Coordinates of N, CA and C and ligand atoms in Angstrom, one line a residue:
M1 N 0.8 -1.4 -0.1 CA -0.2 0.4 0.1 C 1.0 1.1 -0.1
S2 N 0.7 1.9 -0.5 CA 1.3 3.6 -1.1 C 0.8 4.8 0.1
K3 N 1.4 6.0 0.4 CA 1.2 6.7 1.0 C 1.7 8.0 0.1
R4 N 0.7 8.9 0.3 CA 0.7 10.4 0.1 C 1.2 11.3 1.2
I5 N 2.9 11.7 0.6 CA 3.5 12.5 1.3 C 3.2 14.6 0.7
I6 N 2.2 15.0 1.1 CA 2.7 16.6 0.9 C 3.2 17.5 1.6
L7 N 4.3 17.9 0.7 CA 4.9 18.7 1.9 C 5.0 20.4 0.8
N8 N 5.5 21.0 1.4 CA 5.8 22.8 1.5 C 6.8 22.8 0.2
E9 N 6.7 23.4 -0.3 CA 7.3 23.8 -1.8 C 9.1 24.1 -0.8
T10 N 9.1 25.2 0.3 CA 10.4 25.2 0.9 C 9.6 25.9 2.4
S11 N 10.3 25.4 3.2 CA 10.4 25.7 4.8 C 11.7 26.6 5.3
Y12 N 11.6 27.0 6.3 CA 12.6 27.5 7.1 C 12.2 27.2 8.8
F13 N 13.6 27.2 9.4 CA 13.2 26.4 11.0 C 14.3 27.1 11.2
G14 N 14.1 28.3 12.8 CA 15.6 28.7 13.1 C 14.8 30.1 13.3
K15 N 15.9 30.9 14.2 CA 16.1 32.0 15.0 C 16.3 32.6 13.7
G16 N 15.6 34.0 13.3 CA 16.3 34.8 12.2 C 15.4 34.3 10.8
A17 N 14.5 33.2 10.6 CA 13.8 32.8 9.4 C 13.0 33.5 9.1
I18 N 12.2 34.2 9.9 CA 11.7 35.4 9.1 C 12.3 36.6 8.1
K19 N 13.6 36.4 8.3 CA 14.2 38.3 6.7 C 14.1 36.9 6.0
E20 N 14.3 35.5 5.9 CA 14.0 35.3 4.2 C 13.1 35.3 3.6
I21 N 11.8 35.7 3.6 CA 10.5 36.2 3.3 C 10.4 36.7 2.3
I22 N 11.5 38.1 2.4 CA 11.7 38.9 1.0 C 12.4 38.0 0.1
N23 N 13.3 37.5 0.3 CA 14.6 36.4 -1.5 C 13.1 36.1 -1.5
E24 N 11.8 35.5 -0.7 CA 11.2 34.7 -1.5 C 9.7 35.6 -2.3
L25 N 9.6 36.8 -1.9 CA 8.8 37.0 -2.2 C 9.0 38.2 -3.5
Q26 N 10.4 38.5 -3.4 CA 11.4 38.4 -4.4 C 11.3 38.1 -5.7
S27 N 11.9 36.9 -5.6 CA 11.9 35.8 -6.5 C 11.3 35.8 -7.4
R28 N 10.1 35.4 -6.4 CA 9.0 35.6 -7.5 C 8.0 36.1 -8.0
H29 N 8.5 37.6 -7.5 CA 8.4 38.8 -8.1 C 6.7 39.2 -7.9
F30 N 6.8 39.1 -6.6 CA 5.4 39.5 -5.7 C 5.6 40.8 -5.3
Q31 N 4.2 41.5 -5.7 CA 4.5 43.3 -5.4 C 3.9 43.5 -4.5
K32 N 2.7 43.3 -4.3 CA 0.9 43.7 -3.7 C 0.9 42.2 -2.9
I33 N 0.9 42.4 -1.1 CA 1.1 40.9 -0.6 C -0.3 41.5 0.5
L34 N -1.0 40.3 0.5 CA -2.3 40.8 2.1 C -1.2 40.3 2.8
V35 N -1.1 40.6 4.2 CA -0.6 40.5 5.3 C -1.7 39.9 6.1
T36 N -1.9 38.5 6.6 CA -3.3 38.6 7.7 C -2.9 38.0 8.8
T37 N -3.1 38.7 10.1 CA -2.9 38.3 11.1 C -4.1 39.0 11.8
G38 N -3.3 39.2 13.6 CA -4.8 39.6 14.7 C -4.1 41.1 15.1
E39 N -5.9 41.8 15.6 CA -5.2 43.0 16.3 C -4.1 42.2 17.4
D40 N -4.1 41.6 18.6 CA -3.1 41.2 19.7 C -1.9 41.1 19.0
L41 N -1.5 41.0 17.7 CA 0.0 40.2 17.3 C 0.4 41.2 17.1
L42 N -0.6 42.5 16.8 CA 0.0 43.0 15.8 C 0.6 44.5 16.7
E43 N -0.2 44.3 18.0 CA 0.0 45.0 19.5 C 1.2 45.0 20.2
F44 N 1.3 43.3 20.1 CA 2.6 42.8 21.1 C 3.5 42.7 20.1
G45 N 4.0 43.3 19.2 CA 4.9 43.3 18.3 C 5.6 42.6 18.2
V46 N 4.5 41.4 17.2 CA 4.7 39.6 16.7 C 4.7 40.2 15.3
A47 N 3.7 40.8 15.0 CA 4.0 40.6 13.2 C 4.4 42.1 12.6
T48 N 4.9 42.5 14.2 CA 5.1 44.1 13.2 C 6.8 43.7 13.1
K49 N 7.7 42.4 13.1 CA 8.9 42.4 12.8 C 9.2 41.6 11.0
V50 N 7.1 41.9 10.7 CA 8.1 41.2 9.4 C 7.1 42.2 8.8
T51 N 6.7 42.9 9.1 CA 5.4 44.1 8.2 C 6.5 45.5 8.6
D52 N 7.7 45.2 9.3 CA 8.8 45.6 8.9 C 9.7 45.6 8.2
L53 N 9.8 44.1 8.1 CA 10.6 43.8 7.0 C 10.1 44.2 5.7
L54 N 8.9 43.7 5.5 CA 7.9 43.9 3.8 C 8.4 46.0 3.8
R55 N 8.4 46.3 4.6 CA 8.1 47.8 4.8 C 9.6 48.4 4.2
D56 N 10.6 47.8 5.6 CA 11.8 48.7 4.8 C 12.5 48.0 3.3
A57 N 11.2 46.1 2.6 CA 12.0 46.4 1.6 C 11.3 46.7 0.4
G58 N 10.5 47.5 0.6 CA 9.7 48.1 -0.5 C 9.1 47.8 -0.7
I59 N 8.3 46.6 -0.4 CA 7.4 45.7 -0.3 C 5.6 46.6 0.0
N60 N 4.9 46.6 -1.0 CA 3.3 47.0 -1.1 C 2.0 46.0 -0.4
F61 N 2.2 46.5 1.0 CA 1.0 45.2 0.9 C -0.4 45.9 2.1
E62 N -1.2 45.3 1.8 CA -2.4 45.4 2.8 C -2.4 44.4 4.5
V63 N -3.1 45.1 5.7 CA -3.2 43.9 6.2 C -4.6 43.8 6.9
Y64 N -5.3 42.6 6.8 CA -5.8 42.3 6.7 C -5.6 41.9 8.9
T65 N -6.8 42.7 9.7 CA -6.9 41.6 11.1 C -8.0 41.7 11.5
D66 N -9.3 41.2 10.8 CA -10.6 40.7 11.3 C -10.9 39.5 11.0
I67 N -9.8 38.6 11.8 CA -9.5 37.2 11.7 C -9.3 36.7 13.6
K68 N -11.0 35.8 13.9 CA -10.7 36.1 15.6 C -9.9 34.1 16.1
P69 N -10.0 34.4 16.6 CA -9.3 32.8 17.1 C -10.7 31.5 16.3
N70 N -10.4 30.8 16.3 CA -11.5 30.0 15.6 C -11.5 30.3 14.4
P71 N -11.5 30.7 13.0 CA -12.1 32.4 12.6 C -13.7 31.7 12.2
T72 N -13.9 32.3 11.8 CA -15.6 32.0 11.4 C -15.9 32.7 9.6
I73 N -16.7 32.1 9.1 CA -17.3 32.2 8.2 C -17.5 34.0 7.4
E74 N -17.7 34.5 8.2 CA -17.4 35.8 7.8 C -16.2 36.5 8.0
N75 N -15.2 35.7 9.0 CA -14.3 36.0 8.7 C -13.6 36.3 7.4
I76 N -13.4 34.4 7.0 CA -13.4 34.3 5.8 C -13.6 35.3 4.1
K77 N -14.9 35.5 4.7 CA -16.3 36.8 3.3 C -14.8 37.7 3.4
N78 N -14.7 38.5 4.4 CA -14.4 39.8 4.4 C -13.3 39.4 3.6
G79 N -12.0 38.9 4.5 CA -11.0 38.6 3.7 C -11.3 38.9 2.4
V80 N -11.7 38.0 2.3 CA -11.6 37.8 0.4 C -11.5 38.8 0.1
D81 N -12.8 39.5 0.1 CA -13.2 40.8 -0.3 C -12.0 42.2 -0.3
V82 N -11.5 41.4 1.1 CA -10.4 42.9 0.8 C -9.2 42.6 0.1
C83 N -8.8 41.0 -0.1 CA -8.1 40.5 -0.7 C -7.8 41.2 -3.0
K84 N -9.4 41.1 -2.8 CA -9.9 41.8 -4.1 C -9.6 42.9 -4.8
R85 N -9.9 43.3 -3.0 CA -9.9 45.0 -3.4 C -8.1 45.6 -3.4
F86 N -7.4 44.9 -3.1 CA -6.3 44.8 -2.6 C -5.3 44.6 -3.9
D87 N -6.3 42.9 -4.8 CA -5.9 42.7 -6.2 C -4.2 42.0 -5.8
A88 N -4.5 41.3 -4.5 CA -3.0 40.8 -4.0 C -2.6 39.8 -4.8
Q89 N -0.9 39.5 -5.2 CA -0.8 38.5 -6.4 C -0.1 37.3 -4.7
A90 N -0.3 37.5 -3.1 CA 0.2 36.3 -2.5 C -0.4 36.9 -1.1
I91 N -0.2 36.0 -0.4 CA -0.7 36.2 1.2 C 0.2 35.6 2.4
V92 N 0.8 36.8 3.6 CA 2.0 36.5 4.1 C 0.9 36.0 5.8
A93 N 0.9 35.0 5.7 CA -0.6 34.7 7.5 C 1.0 34.4 8.1
I94 N 0.5 35.6 9.7 CA 1.0 35.8 10.4 C 0.5 35.2 11.7
G95 N 0.3 34.5 12.2 CA -0.4 34.1 13.5 C -0.4 32.2 13.6
G96 N -0.8 32.0 14.5 CA -1.0 30.7 14.8 C -2.6 30.0 13.7
G97 N -3.0 28.8 14.4 CA -3.8 28.2 13.8 C -4.5 28.7 13.3
S98 N -5.3 29.7 13.7 CA -6.6 30.4 13.6 C -6.0 31.3 12.7
I99 N -5.4 31.8 12.2 CA -4.5 33.2 11.2 C -4.0 31.7 10.0
I100 N -3.5 31.0 10.3 CA -3.1 30.1 8.4 C -4.3 29.7 8.0
D101 N -4.9 29.2 9.3 CA -6.3 28.6 8.2 C -7.6 29.5 7.9
A102 N -7.5 30.5 8.3 CA -8.3 31.8 7.3 C -7.1 31.8 6.7
S103 N -6.1 32.4 6.4 CA -5.9 32.9 4.9 C -5.9 31.3 4.6
K104 N -5.9 30.1 4.7 CA -5.5 29.0 3.2 C -7.0 29.0 2.9
A105 N -8.1 29.4 3.5 CA -9.3 29.5 3.2 C -9.5 30.9 1.9
I106 N -9.9 31.7 2.4 CA -9.0 32.9 1.6 C -9.0 33.1 0.3
G107 N -7.3 32.3 0.5 CA -6.7 31.8 -0.8 C -7.4 30.9 -1.9
I108 N -8.0 30.1 -0.7 CA -8.5 28.6 -1.9 C -10.0 29.7 -2.7
I109 N -10.7 30.2 -1.9 CA -11.7 30.8 -2.6 C -11.4 32.1 -3.4
M110 N -9.7 33.0 -3.5 CA -9.1 33.7 -4.8 C -9.1 33.4 -6.0
T111 N -8.6 31.9 -5.8 CA -8.6 31.3 -7.2 C -10.0 29.8 -7.5
N112 N -10.4 30.2 -6.8 CA -11.4 29.1 -7.1 C -12.9 29.5 -6.9
P113 N -13.6 30.6 -7.0 CA -14.4 31.6 -6.7 C -15.7 30.7 -6.2
E114 N -15.9 29.9 -7.3 CA -17.0 28.5 -6.9 C -17.8 28.7 -5.7
F115 N -16.4 28.3 -4.7 CA -16.4 27.8 -3.7 C -16.7 29.7 -1.7
S116 N -17.0 30.2 -2.6 CA -17.3 31.6 -2.0 C -18.1 31.6 -1.1
D117 N -19.3 30.3 -1.3 CA -19.9 30.3 0.0 C -19.3 30.3 1.4
V118 N -17.8 29.8 1.7 CA -17.6 29.0 2.7 C -18.2 27.8 3.2
R119 N -18.8 27.6 3.5 CA -19.9 26.1 3.7 C -19.3 24.6 2.7
S120 N -19.6 25.4 1.4 CA -18.8 23.9 0.6 C -17.4 23.3 0.4
L121 N -17.0 24.1 1.0 CA -15.8 24.0 1.6 C -14.7 22.3 2.6
E122 N -15.9 22.5 2.9 CA -16.2 21.3 4.3 C -15.9 20.2 3.5
G123 N -14.5 18.8 4.2 CA -13.7 17.7 3.8 C -13.6 17.8 2.5
L124 N -13.3 17.0 1.3 CA -12.3 17.0 0.6 C -13.5 17.5 -1.1
A125 N -12.9 19.0 -0.7 CA -13.6 19.6 -1.4 C -13.2 19.4 -3.2
E126 N -13.5 19.8 -3.7 CA -12.8 19.7 -5.7 C -12.4 20.7 -6.2
T127 N -11.2 21.0 -5.1 CA -11.4 23.2 -6.0 C -9.7 22.2 -7.3
K128 N -10.4 23.1 -8.3 CA -9.5 23.3 -9.4 C -7.9 23.4 -9.1
N129 N -8.2 24.8 -8.8 CA -7.0 25.4 -9.2 C -6.2 25.9 -7.8
K130 N -5.2 25.8 -7.4 CA -4.3 26.5 -6.2 C -4.3 27.5 -5.6
S131 N -4.5 27.6 -4.6 CA -4.3 28.8 -4.0 C -4.0 29.7 -4.1
L132 N -4.5 31.1 -4.1 CA -3.3 32.1 -3.8 C -1.9 31.8 -2.9
P133 N -1.1 32.0 -3.3 CA 0.2 31.2 -3.0 C 0.6 32.4 -1.6
I134 N 0.7 31.5 -0.9 CA 0.3 31.2 1.1 C 2.3 31.3 2.0
I135 N 2.6 32.0 2.3 CA 3.8 32.0 3.3 C 3.7 32.5 4.0
A136 N 3.4 31.5 5.4 CA 2.7 31.0 6.6 C 4.3 31.4 7.6
V137 N 3.6 31.9 9.0 CA 4.2 32.6 9.5 C 3.7 31.7 10.7
S138 N 4.5 30.9 11.6 CA 3.7 30.3 12.6 C 4.3 31.2 13.9
T139 N 3.5 31.4 15.0 CA 3.8 32.1 15.8 C 3.3 31.5 17.3
T140 N 2.1 30.5 17.0 CA 2.9 29.4 18.3 C 2.9 28.2 17.4
A141 N 2.9 26.8 18.8 CA 3.0 25.8 18.7 C 1.9 24.6 18.4
G142 N 2.1 23.6 18.1 CA 1.0 22.7 17.9 C -0.1 21.9 16.6
T143 N -0.5 23.7 16.1 CA -1.8 22.5 15.3 C -0.8 22.3 13.8
A144 N 0.9 23.4 14.1 CA 1.0 22.5 12.4 C 0.8 23.2 10.9
A145 N -0.2 24.2 11.5 CA -1.4 24.3 9.9 C -0.7 25.0 9.0
E146 N 1.0 25.7 10.2 CA 1.9 26.2 8.3 C 2.0 24.9 6.9
V147 N 2.2 23.8 7.7 CA 3.0 22.5 6.7 C 1.5 21.8 6.7
T148 N 0.3 21.9 6.9 CA -0.5 21.2 6.7 C -1.6 21.4 5.3
I149 N -2.5 20.3 5.0 CA -3.2 20.9 3.5 C -4.5 21.1 4.8
N150 N -5.0 20.6 5.8 CA -5.7 21.4 6.8 C -6.2 22.7 7.2
Y151 N -8.0 22.5 7.1 CA -7.5 24.0 8.0 C -9.2 24.1 8.4
V152 N -9.5 24.8 9.8 CA -10.7 24.2 10.4 C -11.8 25.4 10.0
I153 N -12.9 25.5 9.9 CA -13.7 26.9 10.0 C -14.3 26.8 10.7
T154 N -14.9 28.2 11.8 CA -16.0 28.0 12.1 C -17.3 28.7 12.0
D155 N -18.2 27.5 12.0 CA -19.8 28.2 11.4 C -20.7 28.9 12.8
V156 N -20.8 29.8 12.6 CA -21.3 30.5 13.9 C -23.1 30.1 13.8
E157 N -23.8 30.0 12.6 CA -25.0 30.3 12.3 C -25.0 29.0 13.1
K158 N -24.5 28.0 12.6 CA -25.0 26.8 12.9 C -24.2 26.0 14.5
K159 N -23.9 27.1 14.9 CA -23.1 26.0 15.8 C -21.9 25.4 15.9
R160 N -20.9 25.5 15.2 CA -19.9 23.6 14.6 C -18.8 24.5 14.1
K161 N -17.6 23.5 13.9 CA -16.4 23.7 13.4 C -16.4 22.7 12.2
F162 N -15.9 23.4 10.9 CA -16.2 22.1 10.1 C -14.3 22.2 9.4
V163 N -13.9 21.4 9.2 CA -12.6 20.9 8.4 C -12.7 20.7 7.5
C164 N -12.1 21.3 6.7 CA -11.2 21.4 5.5 C -10.3 20.7 4.6
V165 N -9.9 20.1 3.2 CA -9.0 19.0 3.4 C -8.7 19.6 1.8
D166 N -7.5 19.8 2.0 CA -7.2 20.2 0.0 C -5.7 20.3 0.0
P167 N -5.5 19.6 -0.5 CA -3.8 19.4 -1.6 C -3.1 21.2 -2.0
H168 N -4.5 21.6 -2.9 CA -4.4 23.0 -3.0 C -4.0 23.8 -2.1
D169 N -4.5 24.1 -0.6 CA -4.1 25.1 0.6 C -2.9 25.0 0.6
I170 N -1.3 24.0 0.7 CA -0.5 23.8 1.2 C 0.4 24.8 1.3
P171 N 0.8 25.9 2.4 CA 1.5 27.7 2.1 C 2.9 26.7 1.0
V172 N 2.7 27.8 0.2 CA 4.5 27.7 -0.9 C 5.5 27.9 0.1
V173 N 5.6 28.3 1.5 CA 6.6 28.6 2.3 C 6.1 28.4 3.8
A174 N 6.7 27.6 4.6 CA 5.6 27.9 5.8 C 7.9 28.6 6.4
I175 N 7.4 29.0 7.6 CA 8.8 29.6 9.1 C 8.6 29.4 10.0
V176 N 9.0 28.6 10.8 CA 8.9 28.7 12.0 C 10.8 29.7 12.8
D177 N 10.3 30.5 13.5 CA 11.3 31.3 14.0 C 10.4 31.5 15.4
P178 N 12.0 30.5 16.5 CA 11.4 30.7 17.6 C 10.7 32.3 18.1
D179 N 11.7 33.0 17.7 CA 11.8 34.7 17.8 C 10.2 35.2 17.5
M180 N 9.3 34.5 16.9 CA 7.6 34.5 16.3 C 6.5 34.1 17.7
S181 N 7.0 33.1 18.3 CA 6.3 32.3 19.4 C 7.1 33.3 20.8
A182 N 8.1 33.1 20.8 CA 8.9 33.7 22.2 C 7.7 34.8 23.4
S183 N 6.6 35.2 22.5 CA 5.8 36.4 23.0 C 3.9 35.5 23.7
M184 N 4.4 33.9 22.9 CA 3.2 33.1 24.2 C 3.4 32.7 25.1
P185 N 2.3 33.4 26.1 CA 2.0 33.2 27.5 C 2.1 31.5 28.0
Ligands
NAD1 N1 -4.5 23.5 9.8 C1 -4.7 22.2 10.6 O1 -4.5 21.4 10.8 C2 -4.6 23.2 12.5 C3 -4.8 21.3 13.4 C4 -5.2 22.0 14.8 C5 -6.2 22.6 14.9 N2 -6.8 23.6 14.1 C6 -7.2 24.6 14.7 O2 -6.6 26.1 14.5 C7 -6.0 27.0 15.6 C8 -5.7 27.2 16.8 O3 -4.4 27.3 17.0 P1 -3.8 27.6 17.6 O4 -3.8 26.5 19.0 O5 -2.2 28.2 16.3 O6 -3.9 29.6 18.1 P2 -4.7 30.8 17.4 O7 -4.1 30.9 16.6 O8 -6.3 30.5 17.8 O9 -4.1 31.4 19.0 C9 -4.7 32.0 20.1 C10 -4.4 33.0 21.0 O10 -2.7 32.8 21.2 C11 -2.8 34.9 20.1 N3 -1.3 34.7 19.9 C12 -0.9 34.0 18.9 N4 0.7 33.8 18.9 C13 1.3 34.2 19.9 C14 2.2 35.4 20.0 N5 3.1 34.8 19.4 N6 2.7 35.7 21.2 C15 0.9 36.5 22.1 N7 -0.3 35.6 21.8 C16 -0.4 35.0 21.0 C17 -3.8 34.5 19.3 O11 -3.6 36.3 19.1 C18 -5.3 34.5 19.8 O12 -5.5 35.0 20.8 C19 -8.1 26.4 16.1 O13 -9.1 27.0 14.6 C20 -7.8 24.8 15.5 O14 -9.4 24.3 15.0 C21 -5.9 23.6 12.8

C-alpha cells in the first residue's frame, strides 16, 4: 500500500528565519501582498517584525486583521473582499492556526470563486486551482497549520466547526522562527 506525502515547496526553521520572506517574495516577483494577522499580534509587536521587513524592502502590502481565534465564515468572506479589492498576488499569514487556517480559506476562494459560500469547502472539496500563494509564519506551536493541507472554520450560525482538507491550500513557504512565538504566554 502506498502513502501520499504533501510537503511545502520550501520551509525555514530557526532563529532569524523570517528574514527569508523578502527573498521568497522578490524571487517570485510578488509586489502586492495581503498580510493576514490579528490585532493582538500587531499590538504585541509580533506581526510588526514581519511588516517592518516588508516596509524596509519597499513591498506594497495591506493588512487584514478581522480574524478571530477559531476563524468564522464571516472572517473568511471579509478577507476575500479585502484581498480582491487590493488585488493581492500572495498572502503572508502571521499567526497561529487560526490566522493560517483563515488564510488558506481566503487563498482557496480567491482562485476557486465557486466556493465563495465557504461552507461548500467542508471535507474534501474538489477545488481545481492552487490557492493564491501563501507564506505562513507560525507564531504558536501545536497545530502545524503552516505545513498541513487542513484548515478549520467555525460556522457561528450552525454552532459547529468544520474541517477542510485540500492539497491545493498548502502554504508554498512555511516559516518557523522561535522569535515569533517567544511572546506566547
Ligand atoms: N490546520 C490544521 O491542521 C489545524 C490543526 C489543529 C487545529 N487547528 C485550528 O487552529 C486554531 C487554533 O490555533 P492555535 O492553537 O495556534 O491558536 P490561535 O491561532 O487560535 O491563537 C490563540 C491566541 O493566541 C494569540 N497568539 C498567537 N501567537 C501569539 C504570540 N506569539 N504571542 C502572544 N499571543 C499569541 C492569538 O492572538 C490568539 O488570541 C483552531 O481554530 C483550530 O481549530 C488547525
